[in-house]
Coordinates of C-alpha atoms and ligand atoms in Angstrom, one line a residue:
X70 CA 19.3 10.2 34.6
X71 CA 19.1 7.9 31.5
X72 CA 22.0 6.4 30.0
X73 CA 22.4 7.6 26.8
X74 CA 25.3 5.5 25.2
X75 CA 26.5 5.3 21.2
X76 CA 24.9 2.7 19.3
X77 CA 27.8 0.4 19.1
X78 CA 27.4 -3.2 18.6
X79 CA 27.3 -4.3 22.1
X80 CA 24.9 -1.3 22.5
X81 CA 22.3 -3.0 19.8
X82 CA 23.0 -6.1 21.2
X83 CA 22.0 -4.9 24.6
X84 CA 18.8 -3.0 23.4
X85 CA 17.7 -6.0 21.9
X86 CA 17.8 -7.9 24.8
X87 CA 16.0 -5.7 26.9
X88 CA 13.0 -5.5 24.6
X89 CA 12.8 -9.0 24.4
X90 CA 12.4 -9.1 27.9
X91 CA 10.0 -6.6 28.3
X92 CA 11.7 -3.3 28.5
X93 CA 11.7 0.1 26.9
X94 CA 14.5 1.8 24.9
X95 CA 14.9 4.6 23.4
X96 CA 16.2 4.5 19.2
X97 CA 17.3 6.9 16.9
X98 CA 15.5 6.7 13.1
X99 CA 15.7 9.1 10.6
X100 CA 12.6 11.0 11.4
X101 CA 13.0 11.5 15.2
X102 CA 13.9 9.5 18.1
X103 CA 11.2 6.6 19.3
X104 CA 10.7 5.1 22.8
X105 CA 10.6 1.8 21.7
X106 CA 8.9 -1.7 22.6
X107 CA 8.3 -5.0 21.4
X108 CA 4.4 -4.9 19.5
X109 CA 3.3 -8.1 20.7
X110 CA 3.9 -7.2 24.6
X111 CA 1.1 -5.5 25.6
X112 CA 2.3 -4.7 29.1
X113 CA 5.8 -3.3 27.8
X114 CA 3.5 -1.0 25.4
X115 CA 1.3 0.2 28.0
X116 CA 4.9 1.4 29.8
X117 CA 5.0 3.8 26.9
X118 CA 1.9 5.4 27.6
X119 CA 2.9 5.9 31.1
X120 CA 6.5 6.9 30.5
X121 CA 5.5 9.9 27.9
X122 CA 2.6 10.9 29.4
X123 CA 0.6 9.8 25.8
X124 CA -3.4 10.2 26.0
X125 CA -4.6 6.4 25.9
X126 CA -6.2 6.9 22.8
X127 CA -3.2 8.0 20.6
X128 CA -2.0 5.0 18.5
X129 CA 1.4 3.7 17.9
X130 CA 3.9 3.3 15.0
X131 CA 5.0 -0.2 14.5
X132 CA 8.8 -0.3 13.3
X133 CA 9.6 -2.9 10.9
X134 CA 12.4 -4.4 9.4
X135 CA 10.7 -5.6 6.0
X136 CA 7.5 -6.4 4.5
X137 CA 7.7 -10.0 5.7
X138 CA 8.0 -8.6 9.7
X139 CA 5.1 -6.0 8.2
X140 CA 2.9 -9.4 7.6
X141 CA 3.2 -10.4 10.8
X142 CA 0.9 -7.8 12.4
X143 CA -1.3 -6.5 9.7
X144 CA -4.4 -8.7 8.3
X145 CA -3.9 -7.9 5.2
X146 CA -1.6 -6.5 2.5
X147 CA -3.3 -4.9 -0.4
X148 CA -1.3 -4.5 -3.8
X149 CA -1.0 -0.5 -3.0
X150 CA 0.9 -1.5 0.3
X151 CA 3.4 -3.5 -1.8
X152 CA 3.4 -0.7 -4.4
X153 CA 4.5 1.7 -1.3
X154 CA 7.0 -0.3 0.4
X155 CA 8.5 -1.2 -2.9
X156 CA 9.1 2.2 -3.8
X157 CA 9.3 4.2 0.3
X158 CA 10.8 1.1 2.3
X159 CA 13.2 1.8 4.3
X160 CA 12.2 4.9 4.8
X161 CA 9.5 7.7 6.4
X162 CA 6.5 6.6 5.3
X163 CA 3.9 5.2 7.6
X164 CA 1.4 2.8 5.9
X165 CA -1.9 2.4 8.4
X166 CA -3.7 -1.0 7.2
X167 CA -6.0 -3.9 9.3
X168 CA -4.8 -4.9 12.3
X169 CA -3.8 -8.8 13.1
X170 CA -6.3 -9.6 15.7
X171 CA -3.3 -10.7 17.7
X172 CA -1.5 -7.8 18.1
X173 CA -2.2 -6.4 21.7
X174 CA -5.1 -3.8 21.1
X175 CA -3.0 -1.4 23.2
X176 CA -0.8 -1.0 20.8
X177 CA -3.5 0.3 18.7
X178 CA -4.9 2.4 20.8
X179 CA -8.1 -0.1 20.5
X180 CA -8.6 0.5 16.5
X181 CA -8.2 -2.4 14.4
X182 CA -6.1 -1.0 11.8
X183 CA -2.5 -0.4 13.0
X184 CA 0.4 1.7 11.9
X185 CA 3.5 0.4 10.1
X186 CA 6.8 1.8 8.7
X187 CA 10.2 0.0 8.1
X188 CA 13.1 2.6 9.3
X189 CA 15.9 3.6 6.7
X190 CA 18.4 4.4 10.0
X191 CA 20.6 1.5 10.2
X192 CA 21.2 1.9 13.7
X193 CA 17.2 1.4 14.1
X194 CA 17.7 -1.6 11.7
X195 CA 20.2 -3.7 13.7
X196 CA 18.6 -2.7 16.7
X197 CA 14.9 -4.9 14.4
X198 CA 17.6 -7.3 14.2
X199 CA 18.8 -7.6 17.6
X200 CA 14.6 -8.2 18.5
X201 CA 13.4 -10.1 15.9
X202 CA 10.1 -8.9 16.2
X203 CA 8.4 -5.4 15.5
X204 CA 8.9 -2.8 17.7
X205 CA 5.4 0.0 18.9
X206 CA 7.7 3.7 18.8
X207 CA 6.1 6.9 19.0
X208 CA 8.4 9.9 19.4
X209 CA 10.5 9.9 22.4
X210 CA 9.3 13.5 23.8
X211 CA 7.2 13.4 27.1
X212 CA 3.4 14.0 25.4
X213 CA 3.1 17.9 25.0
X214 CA 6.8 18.5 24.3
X215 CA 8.7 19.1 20.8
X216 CA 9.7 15.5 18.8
X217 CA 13.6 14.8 19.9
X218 CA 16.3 14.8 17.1
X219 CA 19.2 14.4 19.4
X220 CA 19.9 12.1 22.3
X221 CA 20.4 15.5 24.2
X222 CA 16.7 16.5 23.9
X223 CA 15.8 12.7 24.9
X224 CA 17.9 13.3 27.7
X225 CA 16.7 17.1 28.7
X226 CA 13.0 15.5 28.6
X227 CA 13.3 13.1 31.1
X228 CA 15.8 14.8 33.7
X229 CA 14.3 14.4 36.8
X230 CA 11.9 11.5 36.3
X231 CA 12.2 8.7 38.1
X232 CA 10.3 6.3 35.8
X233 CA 13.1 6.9 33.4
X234 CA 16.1 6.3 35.8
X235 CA 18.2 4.1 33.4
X236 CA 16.7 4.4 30.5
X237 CA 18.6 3.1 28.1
X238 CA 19.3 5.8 25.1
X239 CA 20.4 4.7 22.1
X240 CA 22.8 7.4 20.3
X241 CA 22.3 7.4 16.7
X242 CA 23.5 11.3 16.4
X243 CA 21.5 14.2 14.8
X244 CA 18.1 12.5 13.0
X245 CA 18.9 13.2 8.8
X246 CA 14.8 14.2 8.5
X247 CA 14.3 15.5 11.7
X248 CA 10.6 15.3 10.9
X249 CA 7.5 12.6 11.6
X250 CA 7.0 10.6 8.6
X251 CA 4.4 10.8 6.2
X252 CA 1.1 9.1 7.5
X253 CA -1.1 7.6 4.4
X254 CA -4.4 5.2 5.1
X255 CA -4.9 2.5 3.1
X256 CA -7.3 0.9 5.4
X257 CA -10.6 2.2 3.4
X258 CA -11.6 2.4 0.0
X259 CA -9.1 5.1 -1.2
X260 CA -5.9 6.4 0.4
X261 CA -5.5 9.2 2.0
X262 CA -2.7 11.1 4.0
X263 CA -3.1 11.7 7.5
X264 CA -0.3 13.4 8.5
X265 CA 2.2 15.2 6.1
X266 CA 6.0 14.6 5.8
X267 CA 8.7 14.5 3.8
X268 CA 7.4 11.6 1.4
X269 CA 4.9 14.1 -0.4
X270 CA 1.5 13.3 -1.9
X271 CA 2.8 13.2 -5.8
X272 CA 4.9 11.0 -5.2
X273 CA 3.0 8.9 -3.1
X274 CA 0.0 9.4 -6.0
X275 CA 2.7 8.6 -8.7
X276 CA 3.2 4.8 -7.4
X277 CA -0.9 3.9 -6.3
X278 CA -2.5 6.1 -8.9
X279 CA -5.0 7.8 -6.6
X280 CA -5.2 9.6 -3.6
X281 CA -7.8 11.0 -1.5
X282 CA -7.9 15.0 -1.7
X283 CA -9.2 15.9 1.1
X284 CA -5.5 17.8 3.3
X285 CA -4.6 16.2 6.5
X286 CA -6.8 16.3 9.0
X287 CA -6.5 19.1 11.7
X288 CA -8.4 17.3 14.3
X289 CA -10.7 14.5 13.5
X290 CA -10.5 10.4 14.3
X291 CA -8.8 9.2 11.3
X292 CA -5.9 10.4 12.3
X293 CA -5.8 10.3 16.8
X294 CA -2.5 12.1 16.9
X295 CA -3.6 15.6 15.2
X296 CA -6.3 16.1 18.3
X297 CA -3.7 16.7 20.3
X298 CA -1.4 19.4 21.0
X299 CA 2.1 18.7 18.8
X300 CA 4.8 20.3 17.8
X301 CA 4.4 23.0 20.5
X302 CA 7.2 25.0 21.8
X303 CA 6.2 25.2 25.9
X304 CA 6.1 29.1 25.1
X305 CA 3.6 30.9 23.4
X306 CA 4.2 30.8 19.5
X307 CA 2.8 32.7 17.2
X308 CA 3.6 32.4 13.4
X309 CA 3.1 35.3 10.6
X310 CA 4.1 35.8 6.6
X311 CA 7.2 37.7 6.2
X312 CA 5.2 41.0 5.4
X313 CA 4.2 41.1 8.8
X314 CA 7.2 40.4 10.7
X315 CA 7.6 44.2 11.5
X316 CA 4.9 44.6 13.3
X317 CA 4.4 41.6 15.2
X318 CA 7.7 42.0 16.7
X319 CA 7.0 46.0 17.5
X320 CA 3.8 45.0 18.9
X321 CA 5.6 43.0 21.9
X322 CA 8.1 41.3 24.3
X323 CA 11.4 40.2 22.8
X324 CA 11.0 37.2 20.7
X325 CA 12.9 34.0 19.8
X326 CA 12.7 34.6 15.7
X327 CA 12.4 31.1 13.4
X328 CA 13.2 32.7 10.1
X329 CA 15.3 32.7 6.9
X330 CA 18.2 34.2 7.6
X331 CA 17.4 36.7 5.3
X332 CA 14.3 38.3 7.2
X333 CA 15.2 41.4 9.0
X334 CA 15.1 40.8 13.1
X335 CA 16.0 43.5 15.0
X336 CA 17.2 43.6 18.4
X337 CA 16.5 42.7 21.6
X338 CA 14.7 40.1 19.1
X339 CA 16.9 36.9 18.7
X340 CA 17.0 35.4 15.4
X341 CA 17.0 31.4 15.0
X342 CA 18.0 31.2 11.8
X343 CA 15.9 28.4 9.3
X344 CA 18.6 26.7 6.6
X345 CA 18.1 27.9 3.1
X346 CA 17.1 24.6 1.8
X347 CA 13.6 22.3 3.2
X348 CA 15.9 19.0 4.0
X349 CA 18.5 21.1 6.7
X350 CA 15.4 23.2 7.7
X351 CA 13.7 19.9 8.2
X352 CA 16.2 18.7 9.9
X353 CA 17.2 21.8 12.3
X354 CA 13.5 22.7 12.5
X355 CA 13.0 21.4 16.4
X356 CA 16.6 21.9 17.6
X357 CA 15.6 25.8 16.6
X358 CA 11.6 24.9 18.3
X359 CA 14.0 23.9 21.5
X360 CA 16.4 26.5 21.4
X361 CA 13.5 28.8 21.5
X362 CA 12.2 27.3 24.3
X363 CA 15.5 27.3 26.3
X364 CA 15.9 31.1 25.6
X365 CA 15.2 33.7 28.1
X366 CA 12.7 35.3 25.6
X367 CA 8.9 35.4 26.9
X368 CA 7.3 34.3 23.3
X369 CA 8.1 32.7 19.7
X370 CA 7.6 34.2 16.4
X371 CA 8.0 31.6 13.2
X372 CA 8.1 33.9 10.2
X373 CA 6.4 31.3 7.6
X374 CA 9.1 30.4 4.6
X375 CA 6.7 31.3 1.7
X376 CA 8.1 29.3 -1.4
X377 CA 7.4 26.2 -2.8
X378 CA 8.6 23.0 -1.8
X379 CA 8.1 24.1 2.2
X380 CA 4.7 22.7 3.0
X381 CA 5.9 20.1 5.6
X382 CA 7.8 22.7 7.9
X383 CA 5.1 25.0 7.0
X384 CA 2.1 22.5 8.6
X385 CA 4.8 21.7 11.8
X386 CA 5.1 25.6 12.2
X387 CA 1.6 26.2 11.3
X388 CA 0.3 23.2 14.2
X389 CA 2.9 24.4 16.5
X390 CA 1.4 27.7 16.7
X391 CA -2.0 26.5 17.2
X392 CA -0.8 24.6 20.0
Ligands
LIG517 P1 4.0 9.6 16.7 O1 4.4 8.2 16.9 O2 4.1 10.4 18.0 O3 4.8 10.3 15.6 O4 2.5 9.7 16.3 C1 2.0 8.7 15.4 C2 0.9 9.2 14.6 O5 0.4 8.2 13.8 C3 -0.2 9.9 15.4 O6 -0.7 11.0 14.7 C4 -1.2 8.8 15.3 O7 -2.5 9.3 15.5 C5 -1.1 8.2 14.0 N1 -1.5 6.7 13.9 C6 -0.9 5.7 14.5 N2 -1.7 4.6 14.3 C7 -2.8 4.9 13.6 C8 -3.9 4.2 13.2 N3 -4.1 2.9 13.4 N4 -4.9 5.0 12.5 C9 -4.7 6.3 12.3 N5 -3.6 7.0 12.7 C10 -2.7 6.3 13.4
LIG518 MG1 4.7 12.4 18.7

């Protein structure tokens, strides 16, 4: 079992301690939870790999407390970088620029650009603190499962593995984004997003003037993570426009429904229902992804919310049904 325990001072205290010696712990940001260790140890990071079950060539997130800790592990810090942090910092936006040639190429996945974001969740902030030092996360799932935004799911992942025996869980409650942050590139002559999130492209284009238009990449090497399969319920998935609900649900076994709760879903269909608004959609969109999973329906349906301001839980429902 891992010890999932509230993030209390003596808690923060205690995480920092262990990842200053080497260990892995689990933290709760804003976007999702991270399996966390210190950047600079390259053995502690490889631990990561193991412990999820990440494909060596899937790079980390460094977690930052401020652009001075930032400065520590990139090799440079371009005016559009300060622009960013200035304006997303703390918060979820990822910024990937030139790697310090110290930093352990593990934690890289072997590029030499690297990954960094400072977290607005203040529990990941004291927890910085309590290190001193920046702090490789991806998301805390086991590779191939859903992003965690509870302890609960952190702790439903691991049951039974004995790698994770101990684990220490750090319980910062229900994520507020419940979604990855935004990825953006300024490691080449003009930025460019690599993975969508909550911090959109206008207002990423309104502080640094220019942005690459090309969409995030569906599979290619800028971006290592989107080759992969994310944001995957373990069941089949399949998503659909609301005009076409009717029929995909005629057409076979009961479903688990993610949907507006104002789409029709008849029984023995169950309906998940999708907050009316993107942030608590956001934010309730993988509890729903797990619920489904934990159901004793055979398949999921995600009827698509078609209105603007939905594109980042469009893309996770979109990539989840790909999966
Ligand atoms: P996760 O930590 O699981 O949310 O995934 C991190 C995402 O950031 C993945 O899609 C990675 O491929 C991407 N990423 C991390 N470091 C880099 C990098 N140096 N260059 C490009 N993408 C990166
Ligand atoms: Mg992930």
């Amino acid at each position: 079992m891992v010890d999932v325990r509230q993030g209390d001072h003596q808690t923060v205290q205690e995480a920092g301690r262990r990842l200053r010696q080497g260990g892995l712990v689990v933290i709760p940001t804003e976007t999702v939870y991270g399996l966390a260790a210190c950047t600079m140890r390259g053995e502690a990071v490889s631990e990561i790999f193991t412990l999820k079950g990440r494909p060596g060539d899937n790079p980390l997130i460094a977690h930052v407390l401020d652009v001075p800790m930032a400065r520590t592990i990139t090799a440079s810090w371009p005016p559009q970088a300060a622009a960013l942090a200035e304006a997303f910092w703390p918060g979820p936006l990822t910024m990937v620029l030139p790697r310090n040639p110290a930093v352990p190429a593990v934690a890289t996945a072997g590029l030499d650009t690297i990954a960094v974001r400072s977290p607005r969740h203040p529990i990941a902030q004291a927890i910085l603190q309590a290190a001193g030092q920046p702090l490789s996360a991806p998301s805390a799932n086991r590779s191939g499962c859903v992003s965690p935004t509870r302890a609960a799911h952190v702790q439903d992942d691991y049951a039974g593995v004995a790698a994770a025996e101990r684990l220490l869980v750090v319980d910062g409650g229900p994520c507020e984004e419940g979604l990855e942050s935004t990825v953006v590139d300024l490691s080449g002559d003009v930025a460019r997003v690599l993975r969508c999130g909550t911090v959109g492209r206008d207002a990423i284009k309104a502080v640094i003037g220019s942005l690459s238009p090309t969409p995030p990449p569906q599979s290619q090497d800028a971006s290592p993570g989107t080759r992969h399969r994310h944001y995957a319920p373990r069941k089949d998935m399949v998503c659909c426009q609301r005009a076409a609900v009717a029929s995909v649900l005629a057409s076979g076994d009961p479903a688990s429904v993610i949907a507006l709760a104002d789409v029709p879903v008849p029984p023995p269909h169950t309906h998940l229902a999708l907050p009316d608004n993107p942030p608590d959609a956001g934010a309730a969109l993988y509890d729903l992804l797990r619920q489904a999973d934990a159901a004793s329906t055979s398949r999921v349906v995600a009827v698509i919310p078609d209105r603007d301001g939905w594109a980042v839980i469009q893309d996770r429902l979109r990539r989840g049904a790909a999966g």
